[in-house]
């Protein structure tokens, strides 16, 4: 039988310790509870902190679980439940809008497409489940950046390269765009990522009122826009879909 790796066992025990009891623990508390030397405990904590699994309070020096671990812990449930709850509503949105529908979640400084409903016509299309989209230029990405603090940080830290002459790359302008997104409840992408293509997306929240993803439609500018602006009925249908999925996830009314 293969032997367990001691350092991984100790790290796992440390995370379990931080997950129960007091919210924050000091180095001495952690070391004594696990029967470790302070130097050993500090080395493991430092590694976990570098990976985002543990955070240290600047004022007290105490440790607590980090945002990355909390996000990873709910990823499986959120993604699979999100997709299951969204199946009917995204199908309805594709039929009503006549456009492709995408469901996206935050993943590795981008948007991971976890569900894709084809445009309901006879055109040749490629399934994009598993594809990645940028946070700063796409409608799905801007929605996640506006509502999810982790996505917001990753969008600001990433290399926001221009895809077209409409792509917003300046950090101040990007923050203003996110303020607008939060104020109106949806994000737009009119030829910011692909020439001739427009999209609109809205956030999906779970029972804790936390953002767990975004849903949006993508299509040709001439179909989705009127006089250079997204058609109001298109925006309304996407927002209705996002609200319906959120309600099914237990978020109540938005």
Coordinates of N, CA and C in Angstrom, one line a residue:
X1 N 0.8 -1.2 0.0 CA 0.0 0.0 0.0 C 0.9 1.3 0.0
X2 N 0.5 2.2 -0.8 CA 1.3 3.4 -0.9 C 1.2 4.2 0.4
X3 N 2.3 4.8 0.8 CA 2.3 5.6 2.0 C 1.8 7.0 1.8
X4 N 1.1 7.6 2.8 CA 0.6 8.9 2.6 C 1.7 9.9 2.7
X5 N 1.5 11.1 2.1 CA 2.5 12.1 2.1 C 2.2 13.0 3.4
X6 N 3.2 13.0 4.3 CA 3.0 13.6 5.6 C 2.6 15.1 5.5
X7 N 3.3 15.8 4.6 CA 3.1 17.2 4.5 C 1.6 17.5 4.1
X8 N 1.1 16.7 3.2 CA -0.3 16.9 2.7 C -1.3 16.5 3.8
X9 N -1.0 15.5 4.6 CA -1.8 15.1 5.7 C -1.9 16.3 6.7
X10 N -0.7 16.9 7.0 CA -0.7 18.0 8.0 C -1.4 19.2 7.4
X11 N -1.3 19.5 6.1 CA -2.0 20.6 5.5 C -3.5 20.4 5.6
X12 N -3.9 19.2 5.3 CA -5.4 18.8 5.4 C -5.9 19.0 6.8
X13 N -5.1 18.5 7.8 CA -5.5 18.7 9.2 C -5.6 20.1 9.6
X14 N -4.7 20.9 9.1 CA -4.7 22.4 9.4 C -6.0 23.0 8.8
X15 N -6.3 22.7 7.6 CA -7.5 23.3 7.0 C -8.8 22.8 7.7
X16 N -8.8 21.6 8.2 CA -10.0 21.1 9.0 C -10.1 21.9 10.3
X17 N -8.9 22.1 10.9 CA -8.9 22.8 12.1 C -9.4 24.3 12.0
X18 N -9.0 24.9 10.9 CA -9.4 26.3 10.6 C -10.9 26.3 10.2
X19 N -11.4 25.2 9.7 CA -12.8 25.2 9.3 C -13.8 25.0 10.4
X20 N -13.3 24.6 11.6 CA -14.2 24.4 12.7 C -13.7 25.2 13.9
X21 N -14.6 25.4 14.9 CA -14.3 26.1 16.1 C -14.2 27.6 15.8
X22 N -13.2 28.3 16.3 CA -13.0 29.7 16.2 C -12.8 30.1 14.7
X23 N -13.2 31.3 14.4 CA -13.0 31.7 13.0 C -11.5 31.9 12.7
X24 N -10.7 32.5 13.6 CA -9.3 32.7 13.4 C -8.5 32.1 14.5
X25 N -7.3 31.5 14.1 CA -6.4 30.9 15.1 C -5.0 31.4 14.9
X26 N -4.3 31.6 16.0 CA -2.9 32.0 15.9 C -2.0 30.8 15.6
X27 N -0.7 31.1 15.3 CA 0.2 30.1 15.0 C 0.4 29.1 16.1
X28 N 0.5 29.6 17.4 CA 0.7 28.8 18.5 C -0.4 27.8 18.7
X29 N -1.7 28.4 18.6 CA -2.9 27.5 18.7 C -2.9 26.4 17.7
X30 N -2.5 26.7 16.4 CA -2.5 25.7 15.4 C -1.5 24.6 15.6
X31 N -0.3 25.1 16.0 CA 0.8 24.2 16.2 C 0.5 23.2 17.4
X32 N 0.1 23.8 18.5 CA -0.2 22.9 19.7 C -1.4 22.0 19.4
X33 N -2.4 22.4 18.7 CA -3.6 21.6 18.4 C -3.2 20.4 17.6
X34 N -2.2 20.6 16.7 CA -1.8 19.5 15.8 C -0.6 18.8 16.2
X35 N 0.0 19.2 17.3 CA 1.2 18.6 17.8 C 2.4 18.8 16.9
X36 N 2.5 20.0 16.3 CA 3.6 20.4 15.4 C 4.5 21.4 16.0
X37 N 5.8 21.4 15.6 CA 6.6 22.5 15.9 C 6.2 23.8 15.2
X38 N 6.4 24.9 15.9 CA 6.0 26.2 15.3 C 6.5 26.4 13.9
X39 N 7.8 26.1 13.7 CA 8.5 26.3 12.4 C 7.8 25.4 11.4
X40 N 7.5 24.2 11.7 CA 6.8 23.3 10.7 C 5.4 23.9 10.4
X41 N 4.7 24.2 11.4 CA 3.3 24.8 11.2 C 3.4 26.1 10.4
X42 N 4.3 26.9 10.7 CA 4.5 28.2 9.9 C 4.8 27.9 8.5
X43 N 5.6 26.9 8.2 CA 6.0 26.6 6.8 C 4.8 26.2 6.0
X44 N 3.9 25.3 6.6 CA 2.7 24.8 5.9 C 1.7 26.0 5.7
X45 N 1.6 26.8 6.8 CA 0.6 27.9 6.6 C 1.1 28.9 5.6
X46 N 2.4 29.1 5.5 CA 2.9 30.1 4.5 C 2.6 29.6 3.1
X47 N 2.8 28.2 2.8 CA 2.5 27.7 1.5 C 1.0 27.8 1.2
X48 N 0.1 27.4 2.2 CA -1.3 27.5 2.0 C -1.7 29.0 1.7
X49 N -1.1 29.9 2.4 CA -1.4 31.3 2.2 C -1.0 31.8 0.8
X50 N 0.1 31.3 0.3 CA 0.6 31.6 -1.1 C -0.4 31.1 -2.1
X51 N -1.0 30.0 -1.8 CA -2.0 29.4 -2.8 C -3.4 30.0 -2.6
X52 N -3.6 30.8 -1.6 CA -4.9 31.4 -1.4 C -5.8 30.6 -0.6
X53 N -5.3 29.5 0.0 CA -6.2 28.6 0.8 C -6.3 29.1 2.2
X54 N -5.4 29.9 2.7 CA -5.4 30.5 4.0 C -5.1 32.0 3.9
X55 N -5.7 32.8 4.8 CA -5.4 34.2 4.9 C -5.0 34.6 6.3
X56 N -4.1 35.6 6.4 CA -3.6 36.0 7.7 C -4.1 37.4 7.9
X57 N -4.7 37.6 9.1 CA -5.2 39.0 9.5 C -4.0 39.8 9.8
X58 N -3.9 41.0 9.1 CA -2.8 41.9 9.3 C -2.7 42.4 10.8
X59 N -3.8 42.7 11.4 CA -3.8 43.3 12.7 C -3.4 42.3 13.8
X60 N -4.1 41.1 13.8 CA -3.9 40.1 14.9 C -2.8 39.0 14.5
X61 N -2.5 38.9 13.2 CA -1.6 37.8 12.8 C -2.2 36.4 12.8
X62 N -3.5 36.3 13.1 CA -4.2 35.0 13.1 C -4.6 34.6 11.7
X63 N -4.8 33.3 11.6 CA -5.1 32.7 10.3 C -6.6 32.3 10.2
X64 N -7.1 32.3 9.0 CA -8.4 31.8 8.7 C -8.4 31.2 7.3
X65 N -9.5 30.5 6.9 CA -9.6 30.0 5.6 C -9.6 31.1 4.5
X66 N -9.0 30.8 3.4 CA -8.9 31.8 2.3 C -10.0 31.7 1.3
X67 N -10.2 32.8 0.5 CA -11.3 32.8 -0.4 C -11.1 31.7 -1.5
X68 N -9.9 31.4 -1.9 CA -9.7 30.4 -2.9 C -10.2 29.0 -2.5
X69 N -10.0 28.7 -1.2 CA -10.4 27.4 -0.7 C -12.0 27.4 -0.7
X70 N -12.5 28.5 -0.2 CA -14.0 28.5 -0.1 C -14.6 28.4 -1.4
X71 N -14.0 29.1 -2.4 CA -14.6 29.0 -3.8 C -14.5 27.6 -4.4
X72 N -13.3 27.0 -4.2 CA -13.1 25.6 -4.7 C -14.1 24.7 -4.0
X73 N -14.4 24.9 -2.7 CA -15.2 24.0 -2.0 C -16.7 24.0 -2.5
X74 N -17.1 25.1 -3.1 CA -18.5 25.1 -3.6 C -18.6 25.0 -5.1
X75 N -17.4 24.9 -5.8 CA -17.4 24.9 -7.3 C -18.2 23.7 -7.8
X76 N -17.9 22.5 -7.3 CA -18.6 21.3 -7.9 C -20.1 21.4 -7.7
X77 N -20.5 21.8 -6.5 CA -22.0 21.9 -6.3 C -22.6 23.0 -7.1
X78 N -21.9 24.2 -7.1 CA -22.5 25.3 -7.8 C -22.6 25.1 -9.3
X79 N -21.5 24.6 -9.9 CA -21.5 24.4 -11.4 C -22.5 23.4 -11.8
X80 N -22.6 22.2 -11.1 CA -23.5 21.2 -11.5 C -24.9 21.5 -11.2
X81 N -25.2 22.1 -10.1 CA -26.5 22.5 -9.7 C -27.0 23.7 -10.7
X82 N -26.0 24.6 -10.9 CA -26.3 25.7 -11.8 C -26.7 25.2 -13.2
X83 N -26.0 24.3 -13.7 CA -26.3 23.9 -15.1 C -27.6 23.1 -15.1
X84 N -27.9 22.3 -14.1 CA -29.1 21.5 -14.0 C -30.3 22.5 -13.9
X85 N -30.2 23.5 -13.1 CA -31.3 24.4 -12.9 C -31.5 25.3 -14.1
X86 N -30.5 25.5 -14.9 CA -30.6 26.4 -16.0 C -31.0 25.8 -17.3
X87 N -31.1 24.5 -17.4 CA -31.3 23.8 -18.6 C -32.6 24.2 -19.3
X88 N -33.7 24.2 -18.6 CA -35.0 24.6 -19.2 C -35.0 26.1 -19.6
X89 N -34.6 26.9 -18.7 CA -34.6 28.4 -18.9 C -33.7 28.8 -20.0
X90 N -32.6 28.2 -20.2 CA -31.7 28.6 -21.3 C -32.3 28.1 -22.6
X91 N -32.9 26.9 -22.6 CA -33.6 26.4 -23.9 C -34.7 27.4 -24.3
X92 N -35.5 27.9 -23.3 CA -36.5 28.8 -23.5 C -36.0 30.1 -24.1
X93 N -34.8 30.6 -23.5 CA -34.2 31.8 -23.9 C -33.7 31.7 -25.4
X94 N -33.2 30.6 -25.7 CA -32.7 30.4 -27.1 C -33.8 30.4 -28.1
X95 N -35.0 29.8 -27.7 CA -36.1 29.7 -28.6 C -36.7 31.1 -28.8
X96 N -36.8 31.9 -27.6 CA -37.5 33.2 -27.6 C -36.6 34.2 -28.4
X97 N -35.3 34.1 -28.2 CA -34.4 35.1 -28.8 C -33.9 34.8 -30.2
X98 N -33.9 33.5 -30.5 CA -33.4 33.0 -31.8 C -31.9 33.1 -31.8
X99 N -31.3 33.2 -30.7 CA -29.8 33.3 -30.6 C -29.2 32.2 -29.7
X100 N -27.8 32.1 -29.8 CA -27.1 31.2 -29.0 C -27.1 31.7 -27.5
X101 N -27.2 30.7 -26.6 CA -27.2 31.1 -25.2 C -26.0 30.4 -24.5
X102 N -25.3 31.1 -23.6 CA -24.2 30.6 -22.9 C -24.3 30.8 -21.4
X103 N -23.9 29.8 -20.7 CA -23.8 29.9 -19.2 C -22.3 29.8 -18.8
X104 N -21.9 30.8 -18.1 CA -20.5 30.9 -17.7 C -20.2 31.0 -16.3
X105 N -19.0 30.5 -15.8 CA -18.6 30.7 -14.4 C -17.1 31.1 -14.4
X106 N -16.7 31.7 -13.3 CA -15.3 32.2 -13.1 C -14.4 31.0 -13.1
X107 N -13.3 31.0 -13.8 CA -12.3 29.9 -13.8 C -11.0 30.5 -14.3
X108 N -10.0 30.4 -13.4 CA -8.6 30.8 -13.9 C -8.5 32.1 -14.6
X109 N -8.9 33.1 -14.0 CA -8.9 34.5 -14.6 C -9.6 34.6 -16.0
X110 N -10.7 33.8 -16.1 CA -11.5 33.9 -17.3 C -12.9 33.4 -17.0
X111 N -13.7 33.3 -18.1 CA -15.0 32.7 -18.0 C -15.0 31.4 -18.7
X112 N -15.4 30.3 -17.9 CA -15.5 29.0 -18.4 C -17.0 28.8 -18.9
X113 N -17.2 28.4 -20.1 CA -18.5 28.1 -20.6 C -18.9 26.7 -20.2
X114 N -19.9 26.6 -19.3 CA -20.3 25.3 -18.8 C -21.6 24.8 -19.4
X115 N -22.3 25.6 -20.2 CA -23.5 25.2 -20.9 C -23.7 26.1 -22.2
X116 N -24.0 25.5 -23.3 CA -24.2 26.2 -24.5 C -25.4 25.7 -25.3
X117 N -26.4 26.5 -25.5 CA -27.5 26.1 -26.3 C -27.4 26.8 -27.7
X118 N -27.5 25.9 -28.7 CA -27.3 26.4 -30.1 C -28.4 27.4 -30.5
X119 N -28.1 28.3 -31.4 CA -29.1 29.1 -32.0 C -30.0 28.2 -32.8
X120 N -31.4 28.4 -32.6 CA -32.3 27.5 -33.1 C -32.6 27.7 -34.6
X121 N -31.6 27.5 -35.4 CA -31.8 27.5 -36.9 C -31.0 26.4 -37.5
X122 N -30.8 26.3 -38.8 CA -30.1 25.2 -39.5 C -28.7 25.6 -39.7
X123 N -28.1 26.6 -39.2 CA -26.8 27.0 -39.4 C -25.8 26.1 -38.7
X124 N -24.6 25.9 -39.3 CA -23.6 25.1 -38.7 C -23.0 25.8 -37.5
X125 N -22.9 25.1 -36.4 CA -22.4 25.7 -35.1 C -21.5 24.7 -34.4
X126 N -20.6 25.3 -33.6 CA -19.6 24.5 -32.8 C -20.0 24.6 -31.4
X127 N -20.1 23.4 -30.7 CA -20.3 23.4 -29.3 C -19.2 24.0 -28.5
X128 N -19.4 25.0 -27.7 CA -18.3 25.7 -27.0 C -18.3 25.4 -25.5
X129 N -18.9 24.3 -25.0 CA -18.7 23.9 -23.6 C -17.2 23.6 -23.3
X130 N -16.7 24.2 -22.3 CA -15.3 24.1 -22.0 C -14.4 25.2 -22.5
X131 N -15.0 26.0 -23.4 CA -14.2 27.2 -23.9 C -14.0 28.2 -22.9
X132 N -13.0 29.1 -23.0 CA -12.8 30.1 -22.1 C -13.0 31.5 -22.8
X133 N -13.5 32.4 -22.1 CA -13.7 33.8 -22.6 C -13.1 34.8 -21.6
X134 N -12.6 35.9 -22.1 CA -12.0 36.9 -21.3 C -12.9 37.6 -20.3
X135 N -12.4 38.0 -19.2 CA -13.3 38.7 -18.2 C -13.6 40.1 -18.6
X136 N -12.6 40.8 -19.2 CA -12.7 42.3 -19.3 C -13.5 42.8 -20.5
X137 N -13.8 41.9 -21.5 CA -14.4 42.4 -22.8 C -15.8 41.7 -23.0
X138 N -16.0 40.5 -22.6 CA -17.2 39.8 -22.9 C -18.3 40.2 -21.9
X139 N -19.6 40.1 -22.3 CA -20.7 40.4 -21.4 C -20.7 39.5 -20.2
X140 N -20.4 38.2 -20.4 CA -20.4 37.2 -19.3 C -19.3 37.6 -18.3
X141 N -18.1 38.0 -18.9 CA -17.0 38.3 -18.0 C -17.2 39.6 -17.2
X142 N -17.8 40.6 -17.9 CA -18.1 41.9 -17.2 C -19.1 41.7 -16.0
X143 N -20.1 40.8 -16.3 CA -21.1 40.6 -15.2 C -20.4 39.9 -14.0
X144 N -19.6 38.9 -14.3 CA -18.9 38.3 -13.2 C -17.9 39.2 -12.4
X145 N -17.3 40.1 -13.2 CA -16.3 41.0 -12.6 C -17.1 42.1 -11.8
X146 N -18.3 42.4 -12.2 CA -19.1 43.4 -11.5 C -19.6 42.9 -10.1
X147 N -20.0 41.6 -10.1 CA -20.7 41.0 -9.0 C -19.9 40.1 -8.1
X148 N -18.8 39.5 -8.6 CA -18.0 38.6 -7.8 C -16.6 39.3 -7.5
X149 N -16.4 39.5 -6.2 CA -15.1 40.2 -5.8 C -13.9 39.5 -6.3
X150 N -13.9 38.1 -6.4 CA -12.7 37.4 -6.9 C -12.5 37.7 -8.3
X151 N -13.6 37.6 -9.1 CA -13.5 37.9 -10.5 C -13.1 39.3 -10.8
X152 N -13.6 40.3 -9.9 CA -13.2 41.7 -10.0 C -11.7 41.8 -9.9
X153 N -11.1 41.2 -8.9 CA -9.7 41.3 -8.6 C -8.9 40.7 -9.8
X154 N -9.3 39.5 -10.3 CA -8.6 38.8 -11.3 C -8.7 39.6 -12.7
X155 N -9.8 40.3 -12.9 CA -10.0 41.1 -14.1 C -9.0 42.3 -14.1
X156 N -8.8 42.9 -12.9 CA -7.9 44.0 -12.8 C -6.5 43.6 -12.8
X157 N -6.2 42.4 -12.3 CA -4.8 42.0 -12.4 C -4.4 41.4 -13.7
X158 N -5.3 41.0 -14.5 CA -5.0 40.3 -15.8 C -4.6 41.3 -16.8
X159 N -4.0 40.8 -17.9 CA -3.6 41.6 -19.0 C -4.8 41.9 -19.9
X160 N -5.4 43.1 -19.8 CA -6.6 43.4 -20.5 C -6.2 43.9 -21.9
X161 N -6.0 43.0 -22.8 CA -5.6 43.3 -24.1 C -6.8 43.7 -25.0
X162 N -6.6 44.6 -25.9 CA -7.7 45.0 -26.8 C -7.9 44.0 -27.9
X163 N -9.1 43.6 -28.1 CA -9.5 42.6 -29.2 C -10.0 43.4 -30.4
X164 N -10.6 44.5 -30.1 CA -11.1 45.4 -31.2 C -10.8 46.9 -30.7
X165 N -11.1 47.8 -31.6 CA -10.9 49.2 -31.1 C -12.0 49.7 -30.1
X166 N -12.9 48.8 -29.8 CA -14.0 49.2 -28.8 C -13.7 48.6 -27.4
X167 N -12.7 47.7 -27.3 CA -12.4 47.0 -26.0 C -11.9 48.0 -25.0
X168 N -12.5 48.0 -23.8 CA -12.2 48.9 -22.7 C -11.0 48.2 -21.9
X169 N -9.8 48.9 -21.9 CA -8.7 48.3 -21.2 C -8.2 49.1 -20.1
X170 N -8.4 50.4 -20.1 CA -7.9 51.3 -19.0 C -8.6 50.9 -17.7
X171 N -7.9 50.8 -16.6 CA -8.5 50.3 -15.4 C -9.6 51.3 -14.8
X172 N -9.4 52.6 -15.0 CA -10.4 53.5 -14.5 C -11.7 53.4 -15.3
X173 N -11.5 53.3 -16.7 CA -12.7 53.2 -17.5 C -13.4 51.8 -17.3
X174 N -12.6 50.8 -17.0 CA -13.2 49.5 -16.8 C -14.0 49.5 -15.5
X175 N -13.5 50.1 -14.4 CA -14.2 50.2 -13.2 C -15.5 51.0 -13.4
X176 N -15.5 52.0 -14.2 CA -16.7 52.8 -14.5 C -17.7 51.9 -15.2
X177 N -17.2 51.0 -16.1 CA -18.1 50.1 -16.8 C -18.7 49.1 -15.9
X178 N -18.0 48.7 -14.9 CA -18.6 47.7 -13.9 C -19.6 48.4 -13.0
X179 N -19.4 49.7 -12.7 CA -20.4 50.5 -12.0 C -21.7 50.5 -12.7
X180 N -21.6 50.8 -14.0 CA -22.8 50.8 -14.9 C -23.5 49.5 -14.9
X181 N -22.7 48.4 -15.0 CA -23.2 47.1 -15.1 C -24.0 46.8 -13.8
X182 N -23.5 47.1 -12.6 CA -24.2 46.9 -11.4 C -25.4 47.7 -11.3
X183 N -25.4 48.9 -11.8 CA -26.5 49.9 -11.7 C -27.7 49.4 -12.6
X184 N -27.4 48.8 -13.7 CA -28.5 48.4 -14.6 C -28.8 46.9 -14.6
X185 N -27.9 46.1 -13.9 CA -28.2 44.7 -13.8 C -27.9 43.8 -14.9
X186 N -27.1 44.3 -15.9 CA -26.7 43.5 -17.0 C -25.4 44.1 -17.6
X187 N -24.7 43.3 -18.4 CA -23.5 43.8 -19.1 C -23.7 43.6 -20.6
X188 N -23.1 44.5 -21.4 CA -23.2 44.4 -22.8 C -21.8 44.3 -23.4
X189 N -21.7 43.7 -24.6 CA -20.5 43.6 -25.4 C -20.9 43.8 -26.8
X190 N -20.7 45.0 -27.3 CA -21.0 45.3 -28.7 C -19.7 45.5 -29.5
X191 N -19.3 44.4 -30.1 CA -18.0 44.4 -30.9 C -16.8 44.8 -30.0
X192 N -16.8 44.4 -28.8 CA -15.7 44.6 -27.9 C -14.7 43.4 -27.9
X193 N -15.3 42.3 -28.3 CA -14.4 41.0 -28.3 C -14.3 40.5 -29.7
X194 N -15.4 40.5 -30.5 CA -15.4 40.1 -31.9 C -16.1 41.1 -32.8
X195 N -15.5 41.4 -33.9 CA -16.1 42.3 -34.9 C -17.4 41.7 -35.4
X196 N -18.5 42.5 -35.4 CA -19.7 42.1 -35.9 C -20.6 41.3 -35.0
X197 N -20.1 41.1 -33.7 CA -20.8 40.3 -32.8 C -21.2 41.1 -31.5
X198 N -22.4 40.9 -31.0 CA -22.8 41.5 -29.8 C -23.3 40.5 -28.8
X199 N -23.3 40.8 -27.5 CA -23.8 39.9 -26.5 C -24.3 40.7 -25.3
X200 N -25.2 40.1 -24.6 CA -25.7 40.7 -23.3 C -25.8 39.6 -22.3
X201 N -25.5 39.9 -21.0 CA -25.5 38.9 -20.0 C -25.9 39.5 -18.7
X202 N -26.5 38.6 -17.8 CA -27.0 39.0 -16.5 C -26.5 38.0 -15.5
X203 N -26.4 38.4 -14.2 CA -25.8 37.6 -13.1 C -26.9 36.6 -12.6
X204 N -26.3 35.4 -12.2 CA -27.1 34.4 -11.5 C -26.7 34.3 -10.1
X205 N -27.6 34.3 -9.1 CA -27.2 34.3 -7.7 C -27.8 33.0 -7.1
X206 N -27.1 32.5 -6.0 CA -27.6 31.3 -5.3 C -28.4 31.7 -4.1
X207 N -28.8 30.7 -3.2 CA -29.6 30.9 -2.1 C -28.9 31.8 -1.0
X208 N -27.6 32.0 -1.1 CA -26.9 32.9 -0.2 C -26.8 34.3 -0.8
X209 N -27.5 34.5 -2.0 CA -27.4 35.8 -2.7 C -26.0 36.0 -3.2
X210 N -25.2 34.9 -3.4 CA -23.9 35.1 -3.9 C -23.9 34.8 -5.4
X211 N -23.1 35.6 -6.2 CA -23.0 35.3 -7.7 C -22.3 34.0 -8.0
X212 N -23.0 33.1 -8.7 CA -22.4 31.8 -9.0 C -22.2 31.6 -10.5
X213 N -22.6 32.6 -11.3 CA -22.4 32.5 -12.7 C -23.2 33.6 -13.5
X214 N -23.2 33.5 -14.8 CA -23.9 34.5 -15.6 C -24.4 33.8 -16.8
X215 N -25.5 34.3 -17.3 CA -26.1 33.7 -18.5 C -26.3 34.9 -19.5
X216 N -26.0 34.5 -20.8 CA -26.1 35.6 -21.8 C -26.4 35.0 -23.2
X217 N -26.7 35.9 -24.1 CA -26.9 35.5 -25.5 C -25.9 36.2 -26.4
X218 N -25.6 35.6 -27.5 CA -24.6 36.2 -28.4 C -25.1 36.0 -29.8
X219 N -24.9 37.1 -30.6 CA -25.4 37.0 -32.0 C -24.8 38.1 -32.8
X220 N -25.3 38.2 -34.0 CA -24.8 39.3 -34.9 C -25.3 40.6 -34.5
X221 N -24.5 41.6 -34.6 CA -24.9 43.0 -34.2 C -26.2 43.4 -34.9
X222 N -26.4 43.1 -36.1 CA -27.6 43.6 -36.8 C -28.9 42.9 -36.3
X223 N -28.8 41.8 -35.6 CA -29.9 41.1 -35.0 C -30.2 41.6 -33.6
X224 N -29.1 41.8 -32.8 CA -29.3 42.1 -31.4 C -29.4 43.6 -31.1
X225 N -28.9 44.4 -32.1 CA -28.9 45.8 -31.8 C -29.8 46.6 -32.8
X226 N -30.2 47.8 -32.3 CA -31.0 48.7 -33.1 C -30.4 50.1 -32.9
X227 N -30.0 50.7 -34.0 CA -29.3 52.0 -33.9 C -28.1 52.0 -33.0
X228 N -27.3 50.9 -33.1 CA -26.1 50.8 -32.3 C -26.3 50.4 -30.8
X229 N -27.5 50.3 -30.4 CA -27.8 49.9 -29.0 C -28.5 48.5 -28.9
X230 N -28.2 47.8 -27.9 CA -28.9 46.5 -27.7 C -30.4 46.7 -27.6
X231 N -31.2 45.9 -28.3 CA -32.6 46.0 -28.2 C -33.1 45.7 -26.8
X232 N -34.0 46.6 -26.3 CA -34.6 46.4 -25.0 C -35.2 45.1 -24.7
X233 N -35.9 44.5 -25.7 CA -36.5 43.2 -25.5 C -35.5 42.1 -25.3
X234 N -34.3 42.2 -26.0 CA -33.2 41.3 -25.8 C -32.7 41.3 -24.4
X235 N -32.5 42.5 -23.9 CA -32.0 42.7 -22.5 C -33.0 42.1 -21.5
X236 N -34.2 42.4 -21.7 CA -35.3 42.0 -20.8 C -35.3 40.4 -20.8
X237 N -35.2 39.8 -21.9 CA -35.3 38.3 -21.9 C -34.1 37.7 -21.2
X238 N -32.9 38.2 -21.3 CA -31.8 37.7 -20.6 C -31.9 37.9 -19.1
X239 N -32.3 39.1 -18.7 CA -32.5 39.3 -17.3 C -33.6 38.4 -16.7
X240 N -34.7 38.2 -17.4 CA -35.7 37.3 -17.0 C -35.2 35.9 -16.8
X241 N -34.4 35.4 -17.7 CA -33.8 34.1 -17.6 C -32.9 34.0 -16.4
X242 N -32.0 35.0 -16.1 CA -31.1 35.0 -15.0 C -31.9 35.0 -13.7
X243 N -33.0 35.8 -13.6 CA -33.8 35.8 -12.4 C -34.5 34.4 -12.2
X244 N -34.9 33.8 -13.2 CA -35.6 32.5 -13.1 C -34.7 31.5 -12.6
X245 N -33.4 31.4 -13.1 CA -32.4 30.5 -12.6 C -32.1 30.8 -11.2
X246 N -31.9 32.0 -10.9 CA -31.6 32.4 -9.5 C -32.7 32.0 -8.5
X247 N -34.0 32.2 -8.9 CA -35.1 31.7 -8.1 C -35.0 30.2 -7.8
X248 N -34.7 29.5 -8.9 CA -34.6 28.0 -8.8 C -33.5 27.6 -7.9
X249 N -32.5 28.4 -7.8 CA -31.3 28.2 -6.9 C -31.6 28.6 -5.5
X250 N -32.8 29.2 -5.2 CA -33.2 29.6 -3.9 C -32.9 31.1 -3.6
X251 N -32.6 31.9 -4.6 CA -32.2 33.3 -4.3 C -33.4 34.2 -4.0
X252 N -34.6 33.7 -4.3 CA -35.8 34.6 -4.1 C -35.9 35.6 -5.2
X253 N -36.6 36.7 -5.0 CA -36.8 37.7 -6.0 C -35.7 38.7 -6.0
X254 N -35.3 39.2 -7.2 CA -34.3 40.2 -7.4 C -34.9 41.4 -8.1

